[in-house]
Coordinates of C-alpha atoms in Angstrom, one line a residue:
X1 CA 0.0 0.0 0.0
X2 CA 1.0 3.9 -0.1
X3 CA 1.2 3.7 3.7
X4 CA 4.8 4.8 4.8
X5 CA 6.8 2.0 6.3
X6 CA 10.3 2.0 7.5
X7 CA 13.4 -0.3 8.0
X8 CA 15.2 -1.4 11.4
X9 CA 17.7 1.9 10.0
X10 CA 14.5 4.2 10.2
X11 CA 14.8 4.7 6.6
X12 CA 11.3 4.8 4.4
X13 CA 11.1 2.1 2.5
X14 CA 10.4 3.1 -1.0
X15 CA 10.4 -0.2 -3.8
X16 CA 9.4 -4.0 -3.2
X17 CA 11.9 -6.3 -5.2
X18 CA 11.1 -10.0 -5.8
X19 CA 13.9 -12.7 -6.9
X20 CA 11.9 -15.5 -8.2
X21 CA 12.6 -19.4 -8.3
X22 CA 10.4 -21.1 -10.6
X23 CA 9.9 -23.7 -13.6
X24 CA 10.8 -22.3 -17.6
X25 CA 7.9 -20.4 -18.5
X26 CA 6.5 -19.2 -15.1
X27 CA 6.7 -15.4 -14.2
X28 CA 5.8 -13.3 -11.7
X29 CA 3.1 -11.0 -13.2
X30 CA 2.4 -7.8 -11.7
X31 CA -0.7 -5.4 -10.8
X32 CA -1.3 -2.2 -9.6
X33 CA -5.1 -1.7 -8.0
X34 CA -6.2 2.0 -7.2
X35 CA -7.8 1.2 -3.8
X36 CA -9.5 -1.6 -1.9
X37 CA -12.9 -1.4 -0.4
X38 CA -11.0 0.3 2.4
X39 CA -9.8 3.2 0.4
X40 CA -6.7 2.2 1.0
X41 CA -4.2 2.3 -1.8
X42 CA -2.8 1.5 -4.6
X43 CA -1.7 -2.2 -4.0
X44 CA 0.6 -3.9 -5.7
X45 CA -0.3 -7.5 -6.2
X46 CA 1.5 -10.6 -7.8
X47 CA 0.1 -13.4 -9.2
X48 CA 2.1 -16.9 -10.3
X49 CA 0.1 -19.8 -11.5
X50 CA 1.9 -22.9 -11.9
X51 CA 0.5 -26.4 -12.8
X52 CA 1.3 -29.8 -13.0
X53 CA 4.5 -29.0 -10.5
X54 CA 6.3 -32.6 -9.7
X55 CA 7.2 -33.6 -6.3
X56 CA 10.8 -32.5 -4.9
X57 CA 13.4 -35.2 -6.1
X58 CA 14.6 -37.4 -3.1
X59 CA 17.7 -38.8 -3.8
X60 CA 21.1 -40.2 -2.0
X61 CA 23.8 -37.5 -1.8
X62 CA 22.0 -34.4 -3.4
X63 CA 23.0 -30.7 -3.1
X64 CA 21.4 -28.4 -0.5
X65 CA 18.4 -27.7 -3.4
X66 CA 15.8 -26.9 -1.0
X67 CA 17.9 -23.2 -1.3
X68 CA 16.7 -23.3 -5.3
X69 CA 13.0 -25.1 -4.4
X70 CA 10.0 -23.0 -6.5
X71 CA 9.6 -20.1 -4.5
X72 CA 9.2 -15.9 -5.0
X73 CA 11.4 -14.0 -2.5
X74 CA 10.1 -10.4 -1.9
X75 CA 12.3 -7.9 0.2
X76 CA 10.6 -4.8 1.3
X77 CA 14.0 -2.2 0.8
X78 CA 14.8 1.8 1.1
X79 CA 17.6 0.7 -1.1
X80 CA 17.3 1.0 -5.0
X81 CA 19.6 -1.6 -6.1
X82 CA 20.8 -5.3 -4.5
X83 CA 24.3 -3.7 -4.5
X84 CA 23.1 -0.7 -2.9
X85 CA 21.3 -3.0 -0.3
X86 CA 24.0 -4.9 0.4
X87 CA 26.6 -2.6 0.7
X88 CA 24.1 -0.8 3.3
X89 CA 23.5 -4.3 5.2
X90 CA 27.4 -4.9 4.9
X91 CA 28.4 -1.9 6.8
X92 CA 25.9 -2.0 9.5
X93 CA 26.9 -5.6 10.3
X94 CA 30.6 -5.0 10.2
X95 CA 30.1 -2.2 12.2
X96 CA 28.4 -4.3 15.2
X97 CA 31.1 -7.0 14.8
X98 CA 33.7 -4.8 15.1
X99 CA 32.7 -2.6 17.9
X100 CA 32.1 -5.7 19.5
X101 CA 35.8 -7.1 19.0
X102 CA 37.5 -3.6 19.3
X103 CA 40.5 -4.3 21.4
X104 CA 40.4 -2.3 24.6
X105 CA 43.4 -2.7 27.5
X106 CA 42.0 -5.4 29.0
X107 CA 41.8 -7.4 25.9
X108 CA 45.4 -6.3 24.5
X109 CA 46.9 -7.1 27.6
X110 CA 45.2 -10.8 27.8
X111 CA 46.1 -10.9 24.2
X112 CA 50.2 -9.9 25.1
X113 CA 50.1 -12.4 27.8
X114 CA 49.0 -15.4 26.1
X115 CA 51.4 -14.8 23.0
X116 CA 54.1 -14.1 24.8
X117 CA 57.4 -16.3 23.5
X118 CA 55.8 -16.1 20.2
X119 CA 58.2 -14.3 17.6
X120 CA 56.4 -14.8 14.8
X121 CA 52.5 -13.8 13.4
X122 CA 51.5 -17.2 12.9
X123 CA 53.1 -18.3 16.4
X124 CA 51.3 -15.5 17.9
X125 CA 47.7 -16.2 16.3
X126 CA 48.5 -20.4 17.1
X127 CA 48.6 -19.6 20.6
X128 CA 45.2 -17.0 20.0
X129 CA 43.7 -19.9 18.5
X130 CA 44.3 -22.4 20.9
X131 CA 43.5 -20.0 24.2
X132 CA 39.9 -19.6 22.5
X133 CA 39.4 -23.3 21.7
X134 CA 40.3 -23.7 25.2
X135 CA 36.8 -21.9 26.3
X136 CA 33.4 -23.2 26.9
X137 CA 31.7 -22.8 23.4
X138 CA 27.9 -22.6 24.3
X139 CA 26.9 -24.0 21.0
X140 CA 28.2 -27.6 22.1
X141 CA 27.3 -27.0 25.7
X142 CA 24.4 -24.2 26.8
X143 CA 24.2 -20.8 27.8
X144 CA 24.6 -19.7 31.1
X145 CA 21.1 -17.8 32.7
X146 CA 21.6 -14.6 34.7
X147 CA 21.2 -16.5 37.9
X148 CA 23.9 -18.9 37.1
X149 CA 26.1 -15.7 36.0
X150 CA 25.6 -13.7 38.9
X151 CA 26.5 -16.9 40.9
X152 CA 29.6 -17.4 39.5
X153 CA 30.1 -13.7 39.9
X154 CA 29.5 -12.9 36.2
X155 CA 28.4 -10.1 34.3
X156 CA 26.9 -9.3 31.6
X157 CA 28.6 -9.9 27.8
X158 CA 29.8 -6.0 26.1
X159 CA 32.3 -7.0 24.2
X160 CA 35.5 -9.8 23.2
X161 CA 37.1 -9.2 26.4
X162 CA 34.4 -10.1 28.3
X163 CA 33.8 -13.0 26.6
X164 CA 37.4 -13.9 27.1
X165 CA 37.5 -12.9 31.1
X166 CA 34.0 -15.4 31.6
X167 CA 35.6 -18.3 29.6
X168 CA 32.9 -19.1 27.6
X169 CA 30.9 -17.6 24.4
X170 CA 28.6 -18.8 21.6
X171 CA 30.2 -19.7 18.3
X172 CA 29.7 -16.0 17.3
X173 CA 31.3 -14.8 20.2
X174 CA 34.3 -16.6 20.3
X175 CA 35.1 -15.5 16.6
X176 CA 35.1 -11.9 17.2
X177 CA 37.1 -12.7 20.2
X178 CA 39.5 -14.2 18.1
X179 CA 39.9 -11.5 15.7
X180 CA 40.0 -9.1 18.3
X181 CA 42.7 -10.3 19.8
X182 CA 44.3 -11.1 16.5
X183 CA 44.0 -7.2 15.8
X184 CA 45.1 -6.7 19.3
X185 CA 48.6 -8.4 18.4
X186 CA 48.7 -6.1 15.5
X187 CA 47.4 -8.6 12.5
X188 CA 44.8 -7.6 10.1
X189 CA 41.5 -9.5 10.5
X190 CA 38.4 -9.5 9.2
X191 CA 34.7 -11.4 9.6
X192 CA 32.9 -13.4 7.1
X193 CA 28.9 -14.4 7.5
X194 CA 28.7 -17.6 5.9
X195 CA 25.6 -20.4 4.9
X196 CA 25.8 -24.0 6.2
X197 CA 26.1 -25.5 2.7
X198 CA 24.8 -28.9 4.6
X199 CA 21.2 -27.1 4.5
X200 CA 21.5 -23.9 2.3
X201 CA 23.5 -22.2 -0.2
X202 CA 23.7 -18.2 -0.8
X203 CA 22.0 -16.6 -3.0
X204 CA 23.0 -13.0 -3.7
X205 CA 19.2 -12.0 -5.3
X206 CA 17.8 -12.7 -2.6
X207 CA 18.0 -9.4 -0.2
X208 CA 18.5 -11.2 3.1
X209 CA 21.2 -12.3 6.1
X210 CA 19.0 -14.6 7.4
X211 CA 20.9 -16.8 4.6
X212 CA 23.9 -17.0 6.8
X213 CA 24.3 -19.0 9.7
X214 CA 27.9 -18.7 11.0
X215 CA 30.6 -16.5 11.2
X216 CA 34.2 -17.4 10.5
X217 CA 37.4 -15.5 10.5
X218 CA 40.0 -14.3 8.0
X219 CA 43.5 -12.9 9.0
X220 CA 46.3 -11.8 7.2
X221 CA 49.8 -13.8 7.5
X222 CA 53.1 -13.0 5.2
X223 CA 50.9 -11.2 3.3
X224 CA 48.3 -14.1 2.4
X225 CA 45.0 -14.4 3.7
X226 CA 44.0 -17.6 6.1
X227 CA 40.8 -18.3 7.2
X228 CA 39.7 -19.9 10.4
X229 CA 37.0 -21.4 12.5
X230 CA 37.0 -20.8 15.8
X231 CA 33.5 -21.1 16.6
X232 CA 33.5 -24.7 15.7
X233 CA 34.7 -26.7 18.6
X234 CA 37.9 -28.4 17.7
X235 CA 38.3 -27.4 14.2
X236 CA 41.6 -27.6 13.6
X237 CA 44.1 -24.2 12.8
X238 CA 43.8 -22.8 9.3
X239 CA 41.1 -24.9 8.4
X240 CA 36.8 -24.4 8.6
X241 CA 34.5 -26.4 8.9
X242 CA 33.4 -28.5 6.2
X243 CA 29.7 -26.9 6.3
X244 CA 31.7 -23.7 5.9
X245 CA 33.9 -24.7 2.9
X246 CA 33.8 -23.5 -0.9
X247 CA 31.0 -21.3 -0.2
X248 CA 30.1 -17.5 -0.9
X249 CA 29.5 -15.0 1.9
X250 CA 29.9 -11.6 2.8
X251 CA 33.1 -10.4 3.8
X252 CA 35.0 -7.8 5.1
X253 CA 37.3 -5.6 3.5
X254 CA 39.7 -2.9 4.4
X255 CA 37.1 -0.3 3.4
X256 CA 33.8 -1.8 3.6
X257 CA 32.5 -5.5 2.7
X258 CA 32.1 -7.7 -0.6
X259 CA 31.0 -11.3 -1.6
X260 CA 33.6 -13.7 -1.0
X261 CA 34.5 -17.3 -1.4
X262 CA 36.1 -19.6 1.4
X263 CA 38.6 -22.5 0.2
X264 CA 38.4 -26.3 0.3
X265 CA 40.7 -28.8 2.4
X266 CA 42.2 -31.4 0.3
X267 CA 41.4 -35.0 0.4
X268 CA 44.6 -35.9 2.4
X269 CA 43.1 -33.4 5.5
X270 CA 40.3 -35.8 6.2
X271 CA 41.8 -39.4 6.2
X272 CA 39.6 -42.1 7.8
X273 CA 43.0 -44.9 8.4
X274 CA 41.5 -48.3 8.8
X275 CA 44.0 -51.2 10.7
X276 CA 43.3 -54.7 11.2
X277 CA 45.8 -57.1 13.3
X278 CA 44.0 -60.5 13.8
X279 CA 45.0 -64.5 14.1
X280 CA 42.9 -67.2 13.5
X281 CA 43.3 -70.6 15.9
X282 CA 42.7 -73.7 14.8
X283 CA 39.2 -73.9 15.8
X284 CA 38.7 -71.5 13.3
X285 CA 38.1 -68.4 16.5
X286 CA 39.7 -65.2 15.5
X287 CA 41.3 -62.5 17.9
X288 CA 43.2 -59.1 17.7
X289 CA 42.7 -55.9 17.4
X290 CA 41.2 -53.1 15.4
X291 CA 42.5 -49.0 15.2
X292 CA 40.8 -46.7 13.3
X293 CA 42.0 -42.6 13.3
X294 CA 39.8 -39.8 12.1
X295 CA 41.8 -36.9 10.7
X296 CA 39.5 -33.6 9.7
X297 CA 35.7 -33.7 9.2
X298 CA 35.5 -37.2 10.7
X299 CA 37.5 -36.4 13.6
X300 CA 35.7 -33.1 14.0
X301 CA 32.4 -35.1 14.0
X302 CA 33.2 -37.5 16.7
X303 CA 34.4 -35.0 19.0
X304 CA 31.2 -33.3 18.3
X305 CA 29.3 -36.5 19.1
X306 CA 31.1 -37.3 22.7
X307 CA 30.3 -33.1 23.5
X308 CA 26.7 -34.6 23.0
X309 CA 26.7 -37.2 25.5
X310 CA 28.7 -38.9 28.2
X311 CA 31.3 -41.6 27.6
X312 CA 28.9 -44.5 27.5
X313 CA 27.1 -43.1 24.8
X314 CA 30.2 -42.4 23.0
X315 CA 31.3 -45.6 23.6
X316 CA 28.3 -47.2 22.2
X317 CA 28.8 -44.9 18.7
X318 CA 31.7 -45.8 18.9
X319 CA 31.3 -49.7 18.7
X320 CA 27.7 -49.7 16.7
X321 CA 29.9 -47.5 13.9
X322 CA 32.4 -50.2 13.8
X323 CA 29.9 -53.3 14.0
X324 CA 27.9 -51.8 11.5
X325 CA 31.0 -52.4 9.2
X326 CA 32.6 -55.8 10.3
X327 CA 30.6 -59.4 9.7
X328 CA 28.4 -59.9 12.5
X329 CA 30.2 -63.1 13.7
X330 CA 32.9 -61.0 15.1
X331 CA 31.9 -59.2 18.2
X332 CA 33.9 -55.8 18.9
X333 CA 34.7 -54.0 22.2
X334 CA 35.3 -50.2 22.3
X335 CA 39.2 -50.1 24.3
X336 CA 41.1 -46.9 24.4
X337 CA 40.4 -43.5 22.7
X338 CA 43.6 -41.4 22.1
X339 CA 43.3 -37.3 21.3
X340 CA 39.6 -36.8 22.0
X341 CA 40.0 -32.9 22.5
X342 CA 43.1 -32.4 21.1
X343 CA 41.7 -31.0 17.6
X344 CA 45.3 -30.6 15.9
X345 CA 46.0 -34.4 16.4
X346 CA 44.0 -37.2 14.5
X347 CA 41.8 -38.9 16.8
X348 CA 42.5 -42.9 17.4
X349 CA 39.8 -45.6 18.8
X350 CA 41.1 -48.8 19.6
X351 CA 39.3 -52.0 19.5
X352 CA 39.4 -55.9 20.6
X353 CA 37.9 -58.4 18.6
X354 CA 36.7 -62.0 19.2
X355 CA 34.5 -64.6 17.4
X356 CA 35.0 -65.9 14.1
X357 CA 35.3 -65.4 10.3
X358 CA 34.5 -66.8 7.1
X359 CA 32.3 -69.7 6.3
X360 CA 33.6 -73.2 5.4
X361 CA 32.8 -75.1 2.5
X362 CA 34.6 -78.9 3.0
X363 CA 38.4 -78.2 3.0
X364 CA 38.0 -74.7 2.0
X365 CA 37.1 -71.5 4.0
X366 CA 36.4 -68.4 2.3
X367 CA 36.7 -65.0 4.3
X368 CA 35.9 -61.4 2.8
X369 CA 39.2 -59.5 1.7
X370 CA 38.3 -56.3 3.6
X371 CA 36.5 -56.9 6.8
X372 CA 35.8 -53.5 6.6
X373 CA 33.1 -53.6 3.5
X374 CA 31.5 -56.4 4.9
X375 CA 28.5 -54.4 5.6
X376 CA 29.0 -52.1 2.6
X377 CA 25.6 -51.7 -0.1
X378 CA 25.9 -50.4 -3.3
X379 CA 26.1 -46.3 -3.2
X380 CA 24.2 -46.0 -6.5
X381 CA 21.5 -48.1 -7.7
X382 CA 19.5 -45.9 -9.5
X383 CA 20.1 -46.1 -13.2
X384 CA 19.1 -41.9 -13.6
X385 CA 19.7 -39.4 -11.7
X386 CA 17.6 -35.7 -11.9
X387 CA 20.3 -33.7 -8.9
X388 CA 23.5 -33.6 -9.2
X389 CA 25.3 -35.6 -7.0
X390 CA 26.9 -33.8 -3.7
X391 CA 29.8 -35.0 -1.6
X392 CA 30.0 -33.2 1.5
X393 CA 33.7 -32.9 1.2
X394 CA 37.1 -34.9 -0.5
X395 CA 38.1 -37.9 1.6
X396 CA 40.8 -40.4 1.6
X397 CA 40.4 -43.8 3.5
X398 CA 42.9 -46.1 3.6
X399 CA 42.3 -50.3 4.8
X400 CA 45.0 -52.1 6.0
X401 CA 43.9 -55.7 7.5
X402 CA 46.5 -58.8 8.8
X403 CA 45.1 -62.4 9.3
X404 CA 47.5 -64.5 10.5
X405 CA 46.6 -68.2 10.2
X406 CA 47.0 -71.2 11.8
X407 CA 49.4 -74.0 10.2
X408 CA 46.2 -75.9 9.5
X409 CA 45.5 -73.5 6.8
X410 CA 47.0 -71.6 3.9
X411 CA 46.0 -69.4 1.4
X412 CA 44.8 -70.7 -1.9
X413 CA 43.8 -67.8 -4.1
X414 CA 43.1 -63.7 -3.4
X415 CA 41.8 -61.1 -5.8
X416 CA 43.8 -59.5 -8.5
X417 CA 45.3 -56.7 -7.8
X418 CA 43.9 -53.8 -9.3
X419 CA 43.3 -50.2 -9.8
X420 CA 40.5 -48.0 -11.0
X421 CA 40.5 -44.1 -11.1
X422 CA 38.2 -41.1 -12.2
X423 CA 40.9 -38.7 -13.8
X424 CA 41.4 -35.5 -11.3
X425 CA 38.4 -37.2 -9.2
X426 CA 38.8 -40.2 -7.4
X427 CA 41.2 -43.4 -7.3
X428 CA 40.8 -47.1 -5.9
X429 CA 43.2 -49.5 -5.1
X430 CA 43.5 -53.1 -4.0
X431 CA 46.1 -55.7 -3.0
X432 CA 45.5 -58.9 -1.3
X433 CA 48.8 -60.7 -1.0
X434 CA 49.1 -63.8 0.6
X435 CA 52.1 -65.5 2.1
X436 CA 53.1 -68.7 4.0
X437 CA 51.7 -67.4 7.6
X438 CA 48.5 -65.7 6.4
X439 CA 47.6 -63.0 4.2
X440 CA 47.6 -59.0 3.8
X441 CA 44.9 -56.5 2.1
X442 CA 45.7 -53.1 1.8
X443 CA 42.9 -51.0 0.3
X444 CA 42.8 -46.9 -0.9
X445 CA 40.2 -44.9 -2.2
X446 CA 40.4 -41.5 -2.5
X447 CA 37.4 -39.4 -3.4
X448 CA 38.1 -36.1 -4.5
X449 CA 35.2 -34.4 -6.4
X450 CA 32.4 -33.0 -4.5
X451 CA 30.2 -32.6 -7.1
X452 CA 29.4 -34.2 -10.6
X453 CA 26.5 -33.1 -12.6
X454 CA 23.6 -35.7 -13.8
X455 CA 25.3 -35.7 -17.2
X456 CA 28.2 -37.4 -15.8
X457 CA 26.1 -39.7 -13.6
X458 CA 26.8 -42.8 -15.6
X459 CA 29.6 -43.0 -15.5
X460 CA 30.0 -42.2 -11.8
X461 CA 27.6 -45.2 -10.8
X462 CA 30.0 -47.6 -12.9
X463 CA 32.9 -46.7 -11.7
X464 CA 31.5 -47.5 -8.5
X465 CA 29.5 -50.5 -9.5
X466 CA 33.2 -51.5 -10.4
X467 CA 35.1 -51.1 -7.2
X468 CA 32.5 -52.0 -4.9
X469 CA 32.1 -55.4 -6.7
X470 CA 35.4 -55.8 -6.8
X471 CA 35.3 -55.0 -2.8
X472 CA 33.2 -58.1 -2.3
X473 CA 35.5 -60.5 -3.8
X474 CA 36.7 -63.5 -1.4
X475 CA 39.8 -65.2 -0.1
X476 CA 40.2 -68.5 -0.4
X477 CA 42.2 -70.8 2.1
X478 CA 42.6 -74.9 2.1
X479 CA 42.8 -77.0 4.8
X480 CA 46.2 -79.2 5.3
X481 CA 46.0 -82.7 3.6
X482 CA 44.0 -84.7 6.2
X483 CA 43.0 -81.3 8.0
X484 CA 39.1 -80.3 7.8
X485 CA 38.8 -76.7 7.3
X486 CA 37.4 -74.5 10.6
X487 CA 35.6 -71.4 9.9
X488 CA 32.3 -69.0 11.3
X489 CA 29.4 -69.0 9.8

């Protein structure tokens, strides 16, 4: 209507812009009525008709598309342009984060205290870094009330140092603290909002910051810019989030802010090793042990998981993730879990395993290569696909299993060694060797797109139709003359 309205800036706004999101064809069609039976007026009014709209595809591994769903997006602006609009939004929100991380004395002299011994930038910001992942993040924990603050002789949260004096902040808060204190040592820092590319994507049309869920920071080292995330509990130094990776946000510059993209790890960041050391007795009952490490976004998300709950629980996710893997005749037990908090380090479960393996067939017992993929599925079944497919982020895991064997048994034949590959994409490899005492798998696959587009679908889903059958393939071992073979079910 002609009624005046105005924005959280007090401006009056003056123009309604719409970004819309629908099928070829379909537009947004416009009218201007004089009045309505209220005298009121003019109104604008829209009108889209769309038929015969199909369901929203379901289907493994897709892209955050409920961003690009069939939708119309209206903003209600004093602004004339989106770049206008933005570079408005831009500077009010950089000016909130920054008077919130400005540096006072107490903060710079927190801030020369805990990088003391530093000589260097990076040595400096390292020991920043760690003296803010060393806080309660609320995010992975809760918020304190005022009664529980004044309590524990609290006060209310002003500004980074404050944050930093209370030892504990939400992820927000910790991030300006960082860069305050990262300006504070005399480094150049900045903020960037970014999207959760799990759930959403950015889109620039679309006058609005409600598309951005976290904030991460960017500082300046030798002259080349890092980013970091120290809002997400134990994310490791000089590295984000994977829900904050390769996406665009707004940023801030040295005079003003600007869309900007964030960077990707590389496959060999977030390793998943796999280790297998077991011995088969006579009786066919198998023993040992299992380690498993999580480097980057895995290890990230178990550390996340065990802030969730107690040790039991993480105990219990710990052993249903590996029994989910292993054949069900061998029963695991969670033992010892190495660097659970300490985010630079790969974190490493151990595990002991009993019961037995394979399945006998007269004089011959055939066992799965790879314990590992013995609960595996195929990852693609679907002969078409309508989405792209999305990988989360690049991965290498590597499967390294020892069966030792008992004198009763040797090893009569093991899959061909092989190896498959996806030029600049991914790579799998295979090697079963056996020997006089047992035999050894070693297995790789690195994935290193994130996402391949329905036109390149089929050949995806073979490739993968190809190692995963080739991942199922048996070993075959043969019983002593006048031995019977032992083996599981």
């Amino acid at each position: 209507t002609a009624d005046p309205v105005e924005d959280s800036r007090e401006r009056l706004i003056s123009s309604i812009t719409w970004f819309p999101i629908l099928p070829d064809g379909v537009k947004v069609e416009r009218h201007e009525i004089p009045h309505d039976s209220l005298g009121h007026g003019p109104i604008q009014m829209f009108e889209v008709t769309v038929k015969d709209v199909p369901p929203q595809v379901k289907e493994p591994f897709m892209p955050p598309v409920a961003s690009f769903s069939y939708r119309v997006l209206f903003n209600f602006t004093a602004a004339r342009t989106a770049a206008e609009w933005w570079k408005d939004e831009g500077k009010d929100w950089a000016k909130g984060m920054d008077s919130f991380a400005d540096p006072n004395s107490e903060l710079k002299k927190e801030t020369a205290a805990i990088t003391a011994g530093a000589t260097t930038d990076d040595q400096k910001l390292e020991k920043i870094y760690a003296a803010v992942m060393g806080l309660e993040n609320t995010r992975y924990t809760r918020a304190h009330d005022q009664r529980e603050e004044k309590a524990e002789g609290g006060h209310q949260v002003k500004n980074a140092a404050d944050v930093l004096s209370q030892k504990r902040g939400s992820a927000t808060q910790l991030t300006e603290l960082f860069v305050g204190m990262a300006r504070a040592a005399g480094m150049k820092a900045y903020f960037m909002d970014v999207p959760d590319r799990s759930e959403e994507l950015f889109v620039p049309a679309w006058l609005s910051r409600q598309q951005f869920d976290d904030v991460i920071a960017i500082v300046t080292l030798d002259g080349k810019e890092g980013y970091f995330d120290p809002g997400c509990r134990y994310c490791a130094y000089g590295h984000l989030a994977w829900q904050h990776t390769l996406v665009q946000g707004l940023r801030e510059v040295e005079k003003g802010t600007e869309f900007g993209g964030t960077p990707g790890d590389d496959f060999k960041f977030n390793m998943v090793t796999r280790v297998a050391n077991l011995r088969m007795d006579q009786a066919g009952q198998v023993t040992g042990k299992i380690d498993l490490s999580f480097s980057g976004a895995d290890a990230v998300d178990w550390r996340h998981t065990a802030l969730k709950g107690d040790e039991e629980s993480l105990n219990h996710a710990l052993q249903t993730y590996l029994e989910n893997m292993v054949p069900r005749s061998l029963q695991v037990k969670v033992g010892k879990i190495d660097s659970l908090t300490e985010y630079e380090q790969p974190l490493r479960v151990s595990y002991e395993v009993t019961g037995t393996l394979g399945t006998h067939t007269g004089k011959r017992v055939i066992l799965p290569s790879d314990i590992f993929l013995s609960g595996s599925s195929a990852t693609f079944t679907d002969e078409k696909r309508q989405e792209a497919v999305y990988f989360h982020y690049p991965r290498y895991v590597q499967d390294a299993q020892r069966l030792n064997l008992p004198g009763t048994l040797s090893v009569e034949a093991t899959p061909n060694t092989v190896k498959f590959d996806l030029p600049n994409e991914e790579l799998y490899a295979l090697s079963v060797v056996g020997d006089a005492k047992g035999f050894t798998t070693r297995r790789n696959h690195i994935q290193g797109e994130l996402l391949v587009m329905p036109k390149d679908y089929d050949t995806l889903r073979k490739y993968y139709a190809q190692f995963e059958s080739k991942d199922q393939e048996s070993v075959v071992l043969k019983a002593a003359p006048g031995v019977g073979a032992s083996g599981g079910n």
